[in-house]
Coordinates of C-alpha atoms and ligand atoms in Angstrom, one line a residue:
M2 CA 0.0 -0.1 -0.2
G3 CA 1.3 3.5 -0.9
D4 CA 1.1 6.4 1.3
P5 CA -2.2 7.1 2.8
E6 CA -4.5 9.9 1.2
V7 CA -5.1 12.9 3.4
V8 CA -8.8 13.7 4.4
K9 CA -8.6 17.6 4.9
F10 CA -10.6 19.0 7.6
F11 CA -12.4 22.3 7.0
D12 CA -13.5 23.7 10.4
T13 CA -16.7 26.2 9.8
T14 CA -17.5 26.6 13.8
L15 CA -16.8 30.3 13.1
R16 CA -19.1 30.4 10.2
D17 CA -21.8 27.7 10.0
G18 CA -21.2 26.9 13.7
E19 CA -21.8 30.9 14.6
Q20 CA -25.0 30.5 12.6
S21 CA -26.3 28.2 15.6
P22 CA -29.0 30.3 17.6
G23 CA -27.3 31.9 20.4
A24 CA -23.5 31.0 19.2
T25 CA -22.7 34.5 18.6
M26 CA -18.8 35.1 19.5
T27 CA -16.9 38.1 20.0
L28 CA -13.7 39.0 18.2
A29 CA -11.7 38.0 21.1
E30 CA -13.5 34.7 21.6
K31 CA -13.1 33.9 17.7
I32 CA -9.4 34.2 18.0
Q33 CA -9.2 32.1 20.8
V34 CA -11.0 29.6 19.0
A35 CA -9.1 30.1 15.9
D36 CA -5.7 29.6 17.8
Q37 CA -7.1 26.4 19.3
L38 CA -8.2 25.0 16.0
V39 CA -4.5 25.5 15.0
R40 CA -3.4 23.7 17.9
L41 CA -6.0 20.8 16.7
N42 CA -4.4 21.0 13.3
V43 CA -7.4 21.5 11.0
D44 CA -6.3 22.1 7.7
I45 CA -8.7 25.1 6.6
I46 CA -10.4 27.4 8.9
E47 CA -13.9 29.0 7.6
A48 CA -13.6 32.2 9.7
G49 CA -16.7 34.0 8.7
F50 CA -18.8 35.4 5.8
P51 CA -17.3 38.9 5.0
A52 CA -20.1 40.3 3.2
A53 CA -22.7 39.6 6.2
S54 CA -21.5 42.5 8.4
P55 CA -18.7 45.0 8.8
G56 CA -17.9 43.1 12.0
D57 CA -17.9 39.8 10.1
L58 CA -15.5 41.1 7.5
A59 CA -13.0 42.4 10.2
S60 CA -13.1 39.4 12.2
V61 CA -12.0 37.3 9.1
K62 CA -9.4 39.9 8.3
E63 CA -7.8 39.9 11.7
I64 CA -8.0 36.0 11.9
A65 CA -6.4 35.9 8.3
Q66 CA -3.4 38.1 9.0
R67 CA -3.0 36.3 12.4
L68 CA -3.0 32.7 11.5
R69 CA 0.0 30.8 9.8
G70 CA 0.3 27.3 8.8
V71 CA -3.6 27.0 7.8
A72 CA -5.7 27.9 5.2
V73 CA -8.2 30.6 6.0
A74 CA -11.6 30.5 3.9
G75 CA -14.3 33.1 3.7
L76 CA -17.9 32.7 2.3
A77 CA -19.4 34.6 -0.5
R78 CA -22.5 34.3 -2.6
A79 CA -22.1 34.1 -6.1
N80 CA -22.1 38.0 -6.8
P81 CA -19.2 40.4 -7.2
T82 CA -19.6 42.4 -4.1
D83 CA -19.6 39.2 -1.7
I84 CA -16.4 38.2 -3.5
E85 CA -14.9 41.5 -3.3
A86 CA -15.5 41.6 0.4
A87 CA -14.1 38.1 0.9
W88 CA -11.0 39.0 -0.9
E89 CA -10.8 42.2 1.2
A90 CA -10.7 40.2 4.3
L91 CA -8.6 37.3 3.0
R92 CA -6.1 39.1 0.9
E93 CA -3.4 38.9 3.6
A94 CA -3.9 35.2 4.7
E95 CA -1.1 32.8 4.1
Q96 CA -3.2 30.4 2.2
P97 CA -6.7 32.3 1.6
V98 CA -9.7 30.5 0.1
I99 CA -12.6 31.9 -1.4
H100 CA -15.7 29.9 -0.9
V101 CA -18.5 30.8 -3.3
F102 CA -21.9 29.1 -3.3
L103 CA -25.1 29.2 -5.1
A104 CA -28.0 27.0 -4.7
T105 CA -28.7 24.6 -7.4
S106 CA -32.2 22.6 -6.5
D107 CA -35.4 23.6 -8.0
I108 CA -36.9 24.5 -4.6
H109 CA -34.1 27.1 -4.0
L110 CA -33.8 28.4 -7.7
R111 CA -37.4 28.8 -8.2
H112 CA -38.7 30.0 -4.6
K113 CA -35.7 31.8 -3.0
L114 CA -33.6 32.9 -6.0
K115 CA -36.0 33.2 -8.8
M116 CA -33.8 32.2 -11.2
S117 CA -33.7 29.7 -14.1
N118 CA -31.6 26.8 -14.4
E119 CA -29.6 28.4 -17.1
E120 CA -29.2 31.6 -15.3
A121 CA -27.6 29.8 -12.4
L122 CA -25.2 27.9 -14.6
Q123 CA -23.9 31.1 -16.2
Q124 CA -23.8 32.8 -12.6
V125 CA -21.6 30.0 -11.3
K126 CA -19.1 30.2 -14.5
A127 CA -19.1 34.0 -14.0
M128 CA -18.6 34.2 -10.5
V129 CA -16.3 31.3 -10.1
T130 CA -13.9 32.9 -12.8
Y131 CA -14.3 36.2 -10.9
A132 CA -13.1 34.8 -7.8
R133 CA -10.0 33.1 -9.3
Q134 CA -8.9 36.3 -10.7
F135 CA -8.2 37.3 -7.0
C136 CA -7.4 33.9 -5.2
P137 CA -5.4 30.7 -6.5
I138 CA -7.9 28.5 -4.1
V139 CA -11.6 28.8 -5.0
E140 CA -14.4 26.4 -3.6
F141 CA -17.4 26.2 -5.4
S142 CA -20.5 24.9 -3.0
A143 CA -23.8 23.9 -4.7
E144 CA -25.9 24.8 -2.0
D145 CA -28.9 22.1 -1.5
A146 CA -27.0 19.6 -3.9
T147 CA -28.8 16.8 -2.4
R148 CA -32.1 17.9 -3.3
S149 CA -30.8 19.0 -6.7
D150 CA -31.5 17.4 -10.1
R151 CA -28.6 15.0 -10.5
D152 CA -27.9 15.8 -14.2
Y153 CA -28.1 19.4 -13.5
L154 CA -25.7 18.9 -10.6
C155 CA -23.3 17.4 -12.9
R156 CA -23.5 20.4 -15.6
I157 CA -23.0 22.9 -12.7
V158 CA -20.0 21.1 -11.3
E159 CA -18.3 20.7 -14.7
A160 CA -18.9 24.5 -15.2
A161 CA -17.2 25.4 -11.8
I162 CA -14.4 23.3 -12.6
K163 CA -13.9 24.6 -15.9
A164 CA -14.2 28.1 -14.6
G165 CA -11.3 27.3 -12.2
A166 CA -12.8 25.8 -9.0
T167 CA -10.3 24.0 -7.1
T168 CA -12.5 22.3 -4.7
I169 CA -16.1 21.2 -5.1
N170 CA -18.2 21.1 -2.1
I171 CA -21.6 18.9 -2.3
P172 CA -23.5 20.1 0.8
D173 CA -26.6 18.4 2.3
T174 CA -27.9 21.8 3.3
V175 CA -31.1 20.6 4.9
G176 CA -29.9 17.3 6.3
Y177 CA -32.0 15.4 3.9
T178 CA -29.6 12.6 2.6
L179 CA -29.0 9.1 3.9
P180 CA -25.6 7.7 3.9
H181 CA -26.2 5.1 0.8
E182 CA -27.7 8.1 -1.3
Y183 CA -24.9 10.3 -0.4
E184 CA -22.2 8.0 -1.1
A185 CA -23.8 7.1 -4.4
L186 CA -24.3 10.8 -5.4
F187 CA -20.2 11.3 -5.1
Y188 CA -19.6 8.1 -7.2
Y189 CA -22.4 9.5 -9.8
L190 CA -20.4 12.9 -10.0
R191 CA -17.1 11.0 -10.3
E192 CA -18.2 9.0 -13.2
R193 CA -19.7 11.8 -15.2
V194 CA -18.1 14.9 -14.6
P195 CA -15.0 15.7 -17.1
G196 CA -12.1 17.0 -15.0
I197 CA -13.4 16.1 -11.7
E198 CA -10.3 14.0 -10.8
N199 CA -8.4 17.3 -10.6
V200 CA -10.2 18.7 -7.9
T201 CA -10.9 18.1 -4.4
L202 CA -14.4 16.7 -3.5
S203 CA -15.8 18.1 -0.3
A204 CA -18.7 16.7 1.8
H205 CA -20.8 19.2 4.1
C206 CA -23.7 17.8 6.0
H207 CA -26.3 18.8 8.3
D208 CA -27.7 16.8 11.2
D209 CA -31.5 17.4 10.8
L210 CA -32.2 13.5 10.6
G211 CA -29.0 12.8 12.8
M212 CA -27.3 11.5 9.8
A213 CA -24.5 14.1 9.6
T214 CA -21.6 12.1 10.8
A215 CA -22.7 9.0 8.9
N216 CA -23.2 10.8 5.6
T217 CA -19.7 12.5 5.9
L218 CA -18.2 9.0 6.4
A219 CA -20.2 7.8 3.4
A220 CA -18.8 10.7 1.3
I221 CA -15.2 9.8 2.3
K222 CA -15.7 6.0 1.3
A223 CA -17.0 7.6 -2.1
G224 CA -13.7 9.6 -2.7
A225 CA -14.4 12.9 -0.8
R226 CA -10.8 14.3 0.5
Q227 CA -12.3 17.2 2.5
V228 CA -14.8 17.2 5.1
E229 CA -16.7 20.3 6.1
V230 CA -17.2 20.1 10.0
T231 CA -17.7 22.0 13.3
I232 CA -16.6 21.5 17.0
N233 CA -19.4 19.8 19.1
G234 CA -21.4 19.7 15.7
L235 CA -22.6 23.3 16.4
G236 CA -24.5 24.9 13.5
E237 CA -27.9 25.9 11.9
R238 CA -30.7 24.1 13.2
A239 CA -29.5 20.5 14.3
G240 CA -26.0 21.5 13.7
N241 CA -23.4 20.4 11.3
T242 CA -21.0 17.2 11.1
A243 CA -19.2 17.2 14.5
I244 CA -15.5 16.9 14.0
E245 CA -14.9 15.0 16.9
E246 CA -17.1 12.0 15.6
V247 CA -15.5 11.8 12.0
V248 CA -11.9 12.0 13.2
M249 CA -12.5 9.3 15.6
A250 CA -14.4 7.2 13.1
L251 CA -11.5 7.6 10.9
H252 CA -8.8 6.5 13.5
T253 CA -10.8 3.8 15.0
R254 CA -12.1 2.1 11.8
P255 CA -9.4 2.9 9.3
E256 CA -9.8 -0.4 7.5
S257 CA -13.4 0.6 6.2
F258 CA -12.1 3.6 4.6
G259 CA -9.3 2.6 2.5
N260 CA -5.7 4.2 2.7
V261 CA -6.8 7.5 4.3
D262 CA -5.3 9.6 7.1
T263 CA -5.9 13.2 8.7
R264 CA -3.5 15.6 10.3
I265 CA -5.7 16.2 13.3
H266 CA -4.2 16.3 16.8
T267 CA -6.6 14.0 18.5
Q268 CA -5.5 14.9 22.0
E269 CA -6.7 18.3 21.4
L270 CA -10.4 17.4 20.8
L271 CA -11.6 17.7 24.1
A272 CA -10.1 21.1 25.0
T273 CA -11.3 22.4 21.7
S274 CA -14.8 21.1 22.7
Q275 CA -14.7 22.5 26.1
L276 CA -13.3 26.0 24.7
V277 CA -16.3 26.4 22.1
S278 CA -18.8 25.2 24.6
R279 CA -17.5 28.1 26.9
V280 CA -17.4 31.1 24.7
T281 CA -20.8 30.1 23.1
S282 CA -22.5 29.1 26.5
I283 CA -23.9 26.3 24.7
P284 CA -23.3 23.0 26.9
V285 CA -22.2 19.4 25.4
Q286 CA -24.9 16.9 26.1
P287 CA -23.2 14.2 28.9
N288 CA -23.7 11.3 26.6
K289 CA -22.2 13.1 23.3
A290 CA -19.8 10.9 21.4
V291 CA -16.1 11.4 22.4
V292 CA -16.2 14.8 24.2
G293 CA -19.6 14.3 26.4
A294 CA -18.9 14.1 30.3
N295 CA -20.2 10.2 30.2
A296 CA -18.3 9.3 26.8
F297 CA -15.9 7.3 29.0
A298 CA -17.7 6.7 32.2
H299 CA -18.9 3.3 33.2
E300 CA -21.7 2.3 35.7
A301 CA -23.1 -0.9 35.3
G302 CA -21.4 -3.8 37.3
I303 CA -20.9 -6.2 34.3
H304 CA -19.2 -3.1 32.4
Q305 CA -17.0 -2.5 35.4
D306 CA -16.0 -5.9 35.8
G307 CA -15.2 -6.2 32.4
M308 CA -13.1 -2.8 32.3
L309 CA -11.1 -4.0 35.3
K310 CA -10.1 -7.3 33.8
N311 CA -9.5 -5.6 30.1
R312 CA -10.7 -2.3 29.0
L313 CA -10.9 -3.3 25.6
T314 CA -14.2 -5.1 26.9
Y315 CA -16.1 -2.1 26.6
E316 CA -13.8 0.8 25.2
I317 CA -13.0 1.3 21.6
M318 CA -10.8 4.1 21.8
T319 CA -8.7 5.5 24.9
P320 CA -10.0 8.6 26.7
Q321 CA -6.4 9.7 26.5
S322 CA -6.3 9.9 22.7
V323 CA -8.9 12.6 22.8
G324 CA -7.7 14.5 25.7
W325 CA -9.6 12.9 28.8
G326 CA -7.8 11.7 31.9
D327 CA -8.6 8.2 32.8
T328 CA -11.8 6.2 32.3
R329 CA -14.2 6.9 35.2
L330 CA -16.0 4.0 36.9
I331 CA -19.2 5.7 38.4
L332 CA -20.6 4.0 41.6
G333 CA -24.3 4.0 41.3
K334 CA -27.0 1.4 42.0
H335 CA -26.1 -0.5 39.0
S336 CA -22.4 -1.0 40.1
G337 CA -21.1 -4.4 41.3
R338 CA -18.9 -5.6 44.0
H339 CA -15.7 -5.5 41.7
G340 CA -16.3 -1.9 41.0
L341 CA -16.7 -0.8 44.7
D342 CA -13.7 -2.9 45.6
A343 CA -11.5 -1.2 43.1
R344 CA -12.5 2.3 44.1
L345 CA -12.1 1.5 48.0
R346 CA -8.5 0.3 47.3
E347 CA -7.9 3.7 45.4
L348 CA -9.2 5.3 48.7
G349 CA -6.7 3.4 50.7
H350 CA -9.5 0.6 52.2
K351 CA -8.3 -3.1 51.4
L352 CA -11.4 -4.9 52.7
D353 CA -11.2 -8.9 53.0
A354 CA -14.1 -11.0 51.4
E355 CA -16.6 -10.8 54.3
Q356 CA -16.1 -7.0 54.9
L357 CA -16.5 -6.2 51.3
K358 CA -19.8 -8.2 51.1
S359 CA -21.1 -6.3 54.0
A360 CA -19.7 -3.0 52.6
Y361 CA -21.5 -3.7 49.4
R362 CA -24.9 -4.6 51.0
R363 CA -24.7 -1.2 52.6
F364 CA -23.5 0.6 49.5
V365 CA -26.5 -0.9 47.5
V366 CA -28.8 0.4 50.2
M367 CA -27.4 4.1 49.8
A368 CA -27.1 3.8 46.2
D369 CA -31.0 3.0 45.9
Q370 CA -31.4 6.3 47.7
K371 CA -28.7 8.7 46.2
K372 CA -28.2 9.2 42.4
N373 CA -24.5 9.4 42.8
V374 CA -22.4 7.8 45.6
S375 CA -19.4 9.9 46.3
D376 CA -16.0 8.9 47.7
S377 CA -16.8 10.5 51.1
D378 CA -20.1 8.5 51.1
L379 CA -17.8 5.3 50.6
I380 CA -15.6 6.0 53.2
Y381 CA -18.6 6.6 55.5
I382 CA -19.9 3.5 54.6
V383 CA -16.5 1.4 55.3
E384 CA -15.7 3.6 58.5
S385 CA -19.1 4.0 60.2
G386 CA -20.7 0.5 59.4
M387 CA -23.9 2.2 58.3
D388 CA -25.9 2.6 55.1
T389 CA -27.4 5.9 55.2
P390 CA -25.6 9.2 55.9
A391 CA -27.5 11.6 58.3
A392 CA -28.1 13.9 55.0
I393 CA -28.8 12.4 51.8
Ligands
LIG10 O1 -25.3 24.1 4.3 C1 -24.7 24.9 3.2 O2 -25.3 24.6 2.1 C2 -23.6 25.9 3.6 C3 -23.1 26.2 2.2 C4 -23.1 27.7 2.1 C5 -21.8 25.6 2.1 O3 -23.5 26.0 4.6
LIG11 ZN1 -23.9 24.6 6.2

């Protein structure tokens, strides 16, 4: 097998992520997030939508001037004013990327843009050509691609490539597609569009049906070599594809994706998640994959017993690999004697079999009454011989 092909991570937390209700960030917060994305080692940071507001233009400009060793993208609708604003913001970036988009589905063309298919095709040609006059890297996104007529989408993609687009993005804008369909769409385009082998194909998914990660992985299987993601899956409505899920799926199940690799520093995933949660004040759900507080916590007795014998029984990746400390064995009413014994030993109490049996009996009574049995509760159980502290 030759060298692995790199799947590039295009992080859009500062653009699509910020479109999440309530997720607005100040310039200082955006810079903090951008610096952390550099530590995470993403390939491209979409810093904002410069034409959206003077504040957005200023923050994209500041980030573009500041960051080195990473590409910085700015979004633009397919019109000259937006493209000029994007270039004004990006011109001092080390690796600028102008990201031009136009909707291609009948629903968007007829109802939102009031444009014919032919007009949209001409607009794509003209605006990608225009963006290329400023910038050597131009990404074109066919908004609502997954609800677009497939043959029309082929014509649009071909026109964008001929006009000089270097990356073609196929967004599932409304989170509508299913993994097998999205995979097939990438194969369809790759088989039919002349010149497609010379550009990077990109996946951009939304999570309206909870499919964003599965769809993104399906696209990688079908040849996408860029994925557009956000931290914690932040984004419009139900959010975008969560970077932590895609990265860890590729690392945990490499055999399913052929010979691909990422440049992501996985140990930075947790710190990045926690930073984004802090600056947006949007909490991460405890059972969130990879970065949720319970992602590496085990409570059930059978699981704790398995983990104490060999962690491979119930863990498919190590907590350390994504930035957590050790696995947590939570003591609650589902826990067993082995888990209790292990925790008591950590707390300095080595009980013989009889003592453990009786401590476990008291522990179960307490655990039935309390959600979480704390370390001080355990010490109390052992030292007092009681099962119910004065205040529960
Ligand atoms: O979801 C979408 O279609 C987008 C585009 C602007 C890429 O965010
Ligand atoms: Zn989007």
